[in-house]
């Protein structure tokens, strides 16, 4: 971030430092079985996966500063990554499946436990916003494929042309080399991947979202953990939230993000809860070659933590005083 942006960021931070508890907090405290946290002590905060999370967090922070909810912050933040044509794992710039189609997955969940999701959606701008639209204007949670595309078009979402030329070039190269990616998944070696985000607003409300183009060169029709509520994302505003990145199949098998939240409900700090689920994945998979999975969690007190199978996973952390990239704890080295 350049100096001007940092300065702007610092000013936004001081806006939040002045925030006083509002009536929404009092109401939440009354209803909440777990002791609610005084938001005067827990500044708004945002965490998101990978280094692309820094730009997404910045937008999310600005959204909170402008009076947006944690849900608005998550949506606006994730849209930044989705619109980045240089990002090969999220949104418009994503890599295609083995047949050359870029199919996008996303989900969103708010502090009321409402959620929306789209999967296997092609050629539509901003899956995270389509997921929010599913949540807010239908009786359903999840729309997939052609149905999701039809819904998006009917609701005015723009079309995008995918793959972008660079992603198409990479796909052609892959085809030529006949790499057996399905046998040896190459996830998370590079520092860019799915983006998952958790945001807590000034009222202590937590929302989250997750958006991805999924596993590069996957089978046509494959859907990973990212759009699946409970696997790629889970929020329970009484407890906290969790998001996942990495090999979706392994994450789905343990209902990863839901498991993290349930462990926090039992009293585990976020990092320990993430670690326990990672260890569960390790126990259940004999062959860990290339099996990178990472969880990122935030509890109701604003504590955050993360844990991954292998080293190399990092996440963006933003509050009124900090805007930085942090390394996750891990079980083993590549
Ligand atoms: C998936 N979890 O589709 C996503 C993508 C990812 O490393 O994070 N890949 O499985």
CSV table of N, CA, C and O in Angstrom, one decimal, residues 23-83:
chain,number,residue,atom,x,y,z
A,23,UNK,N,-27.5,0.6,20.2
A,23,UNK,CA,-28.6,-0.2,20.7
A,23,UNK,C,-28.7,-1.6,20.1
A,23,UNK,O,-29.1,-2.5,20.7
A,24,UNK,N,-28.1,-1.7,18.9
A,24,UNK,CA,-28.1,-3.1,18.2
A,24,UNK,C,-27.3,-4.0,19.1
A,24,UNK,O,-27.6,-5.2,19.3
A,25,UNK,N,-26.2,-3.5,19.7
A,25,UNK,CA,-25.4,-4.3,20.6
A,25,UNK,C,-26.1,-4.7,21.8
A,25,UNK,O,-26.1,-5.9,22.2
A,26,UNK,N,-26.8,-3.8,22.4
A,26,UNK,CA,-27.6,-4.0,23.6
A,26,UNK,C,-28.6,-5.1,23.4
A,26,UNK,O,-28.8,-6.1,24.2
A,27,UNK,N,-29.2,-5.0,22.2
A,27,UNK,CA,-30.3,-6.0,21.8
A,27,UNK,C,-29.6,-7.4,21.6
A,27,UNK,O,-30.1,-8.4,22.1
A,28,UNK,N,-28.4,-7.4,21.0
A,28,UNK,CA,-27.8,-8.7,20.8
A,28,UNK,C,-27.4,-9.3,22.1
A,28,UNK,O,-27.5,-10.5,22.3
A,29,UNK,N,-26.9,-8.5,23.0
A,29,UNK,CA,-26.5,-9.0,24.3
A,29,UNK,C,-27.6,-9.7,25.0
A,29,UNK,O,-27.5,-10.7,25.7
A,30,UNK,N,-28.8,-9.1,24.9
A,30,UNK,CA,-29.9,-9.6,25.6
A,30,UNK,C,-30.3,-11.0,25.0
A,30,UNK,O,-30.6,-11.9,25.8
A,31,UNK,N,-30.2,-11.1,23.7
A,31,UNK,CA,-30.7,-12.3,23.0
A,31,UNK,C,-29.6,-13.4,23.1
A,31,UNK,O,-29.9,-14.6,22.9
A,32,UNK,N,-28.4,-13.0,23.1
A,32,UNK,CA,-27.3,-14.0,22.9
A,32,UNK,C,-27.0,-14.8,24.1
A,32,UNK,O,-26.7,-14.3,25.2
A,33,UNK,N,-27.1,-16.2,23.9
A,33,UNK,CA,-26.8,-17.0,25.1
A,33,UNK,C,-25.3,-17.0,25.5
A,33,UNK,O,-25.0,-17.2,26.7
A,34,UNK,N,-24.4,-16.7,24.5
A,34,UNK,CA,-23.0,-16.6,24.9
A,34,UNK,C,-22.8,-15.1,25.2
A,34,UNK,O,-23.3,-14.3,24.6
A,35,UNK,N,-22.0,-14.9,26.3
A,35,UNK,CA,-21.9,-13.5,26.6
A,35,UNK,C,-21.3,-12.6,25.5
A,35,UNK,O,-20.3,-12.9,24.9
A,36,UNK,N,-22.1,-11.6,25.1
A,36,UNK,CA,-21.7,-10.8,24.0
A,36,UNK,C,-20.5,-9.9,24.4
A,36,UNK,O,-20.3,-9.7,25.5
A,37,UNK,N,-19.8,-9.5,23.4
A,37,UNK,CA,-18.6,-8.7,23.6
A,37,UNK,C,-18.9,-7.2,23.4
A,37,UNK,O,-19.6,-6.9,22.5
A,38,UNK,N,-18.4,-6.4,24.3
A,38,UNK,CA,-18.6,-5.0,24.1
A,38,UNK,C,-17.9,-4.5,22.9
A,38,UNK,O,-16.6,-4.5,22.9
A,39,UNK,N,-18.6,-4.0,21.9
A,39,UNK,CA,-17.9,-3.6,20.6
A,39,UNK,C,-17.0,-2.4,20.8
A,39,UNK,O,-16.1,-2.1,20.0
A,40,UNK,N,-17.1,-1.7,21.9
A,40,UNK,CA,-16.2,-0.6,22.2
A,40,UNK,C,-14.8,-1.2,22.4
A,40,UNK,O,-13.8,-0.5,22.2
A,41,UNK,N,-14.8,-2.4,22.9
A,41,UNK,CA,-13.4,-3.0,23.1
A,41,UNK,C,-13.0,-3.9,21.9
A,41,UNK,O,-11.8,-4.1,21.8
A,42,UNK,N,-13.9,-4.3,21.1
A,42,UNK,CA,-13.5,-5.1,19.9
A,42,UNK,C,-13.8,-4.2,18.7
A,42,UNK,O,-14.9,-4.1,18.2
A,43,UNK,N,-12.7,-3.6,18.2
A,43,UNK,CA,-12.9,-2.8,17.0
A,43,UNK,C,-13.3,-3.7,15.9
A,43,UNK,O,-13.0,-4.9,15.9
A,44,UNK,N,-13.9,-3.1,14.9
A,44,UNK,CA,-14.2,-3.9,13.7
A,44,UNK,C,-13.0,-4.5,13.2
A,44,UNK,O,-11.9,-3.9,13.4
A,45,UNK,N,-13.1,-5.7,12.7
A,45,UNK,CA,-11.9,-6.3,12.1
A,45,UNK,C,-12.3,-7.2,11.0
A,45,UNK,O,-13.4,-7.7,10.9
A,46,UNK,N,-11.3,-7.5,10.1
A,46,UNK,CA,-11.5,-8.3,8.9
A,46,UNK,C,-10.4,-9.2,8.7
A,46,UNK,O,-9.2,-8.8,8.9
A,47,UNK,N,-10.6,-10.4,8.4
A,47,UNK,CA,-9.5,-11.3,8.0
A,47,UNK,C,-9.9,-12.0,6.7
A,47,UNK,O,-11.1,-12.2,6.4
A,48,UNK,N,-8.9,-12.3,5.9
A,48,UNK,CA,-9.2,-13.0,4.6
A,48,UNK,C,-8.0,-13.7,4.1
A,48,UNK,O,-6.9,-13.4,4.5
A,49,UNK,N,-8.2,-14.7,3.3
A,49,UNK,CA,-7.2,-15.6,2.9
A,49,UNK,C,-6.2,-15.0,1.9
A,49,UNK,O,-6.7,-14.3,1.0
A,50,UNK,N,-5.0,-15.3,2.0
A,50,UNK,CA,-3.9,-15.0,1.0
A,50,UNK,C,-3.6,-13.5,0.9
A,50,UNK,O,-4.3,-12.7,1.5
A,51,UNK,N,-2.6,-13.3,0.2
A,51,UNK,CA,-2.1,-11.9,0.0
A,51,UNK,C,-3.1,-11.0,-0.8
A,51,UNK,O,-3.1,-9.8,-0.5
A,52,UNK,N,-3.9,-11.6,-1.6
A,52,UNK,CA,-4.9,-10.8,-2.3
A,52,UNK,C,-5.9,-10.3,-1.3
A,52,UNK,O,-6.7,-9.4,-1.6
A,53,UNK,N,-5.9,-10.9,-0.1
A,53,UNK,CA,-6.8,-10.4,0.9
A,53,UNK,C,-6.5,-9.0,1.4
A,53,UNK,O,-7.4,-8.3,1.9
A,54,UNK,N,-5.3,-8.5,1.2
A,54,UNK,CA,-5.0,-7.1,1.7
A,54,UNK,C,-5.9,-6.1,0.9
A,54,UNK,O,-6.5,-5.2,1.6
A,55,UNK,N,-5.9,-6.2,-0.4
A,55,UNK,CA,-6.7,-5.2,-1.2
A,55,UNK,C,-8.2,-5.4,-0.8
A,55,UNK,O,-9.0,-4.5,-0.7
A,56,UNK,N,-8.6,-6.7,-0.7
A,56,UNK,CA,-10.0,-7.0,-0.4
A,56,UNK,C,-10.4,-6.4,1.0
A,56,UNK,O,-11.5,-5.8,1.2
A,57,UNK,N,-9.5,-6.6,2.0
A,57,UNK,CA,-9.8,-6.1,3.3
A,57,UNK,C,-9.9,-4.6,3.3
A,57,UNK,O,-10.7,-4.0,4.1
A,58,UNK,N,-9.0,-3.9,2.5
A,58,UNK,CA,-9.0,-2.5,2.5
A,58,UNK,C,-10.4,-2.0,2.0
A,58,UNK,O,-11.0,-1.1,2.7
A,59,UNK,N,-10.9,-2.6,1.0
A,59,UNK,CA,-12.3,-2.2,0.5
A,59,UNK,C,-13.3,-2.5,1.6
A,59,UNK,O,-14.2,-1.7,1.8
A,60,UNK,N,-13.2,-3.7,2.2
A,60,UNK,CA,-14.2,-4.1,3.2
A,60,UNK,C,-14.1,-3.0,4.4
A,60,UNK,O,-15.2,-2.7,4.9
A,61,UNK,N,-12.9,-2.6,4.7
A,61,UNK,CA,-12.8,-1.7,5.8
A,61,UNK,C,-13.4,-0.3,5.5
A,61,UNK,O,-14.1,0.3,6.3
A,62,UNK,N,-13.2,0.1,4.3
A,62,UNK,CA,-13.8,1.4,3.8
A,62,UNK,C,-15.3,1.3,3.8
A,62,UNK,O,-16.0,2.2,4.2
A,63,UNK,N,-15.8,0.1,3.5
A,63,UNK,CA,-17.3,-0.2,3.5
A,63,UNK,C,-17.8,-0.1,4.9
A,63,UNK,O,-18.9,0.6,5.2
A,64,UNK,N,-17.1,-0.6,5.9
A,64,UNK,CA,-17.5,-0.5,7.3
A,64,UNK,C,-17.5,0.9,7.8
A,64,UNK,O,-18.4,1.4,8.4
A,65,UNK,N,-16.4,1.6,7.4
A,65,UNK,CA,-16.2,3.0,7.8
A,65,UNK,C,-17.3,3.9,7.3
A,65,UNK,O,-17.7,4.9,7.9
A,66,UNK,N,-17.9,3.5,6.1
A,66,UNK,CA,-18.9,4.3,5.5
A,66,UNK,C,-20.3,3.9,6.1
A,66,UNK,O,-21.3,4.4,5.6
A,67,UNK,N,-20.3,3.1,7.1
A,67,UNK,CA,-21.6,2.7,7.7
A,67,UNK,C,-22.1,1.4,7.3
A,67,UNK,O,-23.2,1.0,7.7
A,68,UNK,N,-21.4,0.7,6.4
A,68,UNK,CA,-21.9,-0.6,6.0
A,68,UNK,C,-21.9,-1.7,7.0
A,68,UNK,O,-21.2,-1.6,8.0
A,69,UNK,N,-22.7,-2.7,6.8
A,69,UNK,CA,-22.7,-3.8,7.8
A,69,UNK,C,-21.6,-4.8,7.5
A,69,UNK,O,-20.9,-4.6,6.4
A,70,UNK,N,-21.4,-5.8,8.3
A,70,UNK,CA,-20.3,-6.8,8.0
A,70,UNK,C,-20.6,-7.5,6.7
A,70,UNK,O,-19.7,-7.9,6.0
A,71,UNK,N,-21.9,-7.7,6.4
A,71,UNK,CA,-22.3,-8.4,5.2
A,71,UNK,C,-21.9,-7.5,4.0
A,71,UNK,O,-21.3,-8.0,3.0
A,72,UNK,N,-22.2,-6.2,4.1
A,72,UNK,CA,-21.8,-5.3,3.0
A,72,UNK,C,-20.2,-5.3,2.8
A,72,UNK,O,-19.7,-5.3,1.7
A,73,UNK,N,-19.5,-5.3,3.9
A,73,UNK,CA,-18.1,-5.3,3.9
A,73,UNK,C,-17.5,-6.5,3.2
A,73,UNK,O,-16.7,-6.4,2.3
A,74,UNK,N,-18.1,-7.7,3.5
A,74,UNK,CA,-17.6,-8.9,2.9
A,74,UNK,C,-17.9,-8.9,1.4
A,74,UNK,O,-17.0,-9.2,0.6
A,75,UNK,N,-19.1,-8.5,1.0
A,75,UNK,CA,-19.5,-8.5,-0.4
A,75,UNK,C,-18.5,-7.5,-1.2
A,75,UNK,O,-18.0,-7.9,-2.2
A,76,UNK,N,-18.4,-6.3,-0.6
A,76,UNK,CA,-17.6,-5.3,-1.4
A,76,UNK,C,-16.2,-5.7,-1.4
A,76,UNK,O,-15.5,-5.5,-2.4
A,77,UNK,N,-15.7,-6.3,-0.3
A,77,UNK,CA,-14.3,-6.7,-0.3
A,77,UNK,C,-14.0,-7.8,-1.3
A,77,UNK,O,-13.0,-7.7,-2.1
A,78,UNK,N,-14.8,-8.8,-1.3
A,78,UNK,CA,-14.6,-9.9,-2.2
A,78,UNK,C,-14.8,-9.6,-3.7
A,78,UNK,O,-14.2,-10.2,-4.6
A,79,UNK,N,-15.6,-8.6,-4.0
A,79,UNK,CA,-15.8,-8.1,-5.3
A,79,UNK,C,-14.4,-7.6,-5.9
A,79,UNK,O,-14.2,-7.7,-7.1
A,80,UNK,N,-13.6,-7.0,-5.1
A,80,UNK,CA,-12.3,-6.5,-5.5
A,80,UNK,C,-11.5,-7.7,-6.1
A,80,UNK,O,-10.9,-7.6,-7.2
A,81,UNK,N,-11.4,-8.8,-5.4
A,81,UNK,CA,-10.7,-9.9,-5.9
A,81,UNK,C,-11.3,-10.6,-7.1
A,81,UNK,O,-10.6,-10.9,-8.1
A,82,UNK,N,-12.6,-10.6,-7.1
A,82,UNK,CA,-13.3,-11.2,-8.3
A,82,UNK,C,-13.1,-10.4,-9.6
A,82,UNK,O,-13.1,-10.9,-10.7
A,83,UNK,N,-12.9,-9.1,-9.4
A,83,UNK,CA,-12.7,-8.2,-10.6
A,83,UNK,C,-11.3,-8.2,-11.1
A,83,UNK,O,-11.0,-7.6,-12.1
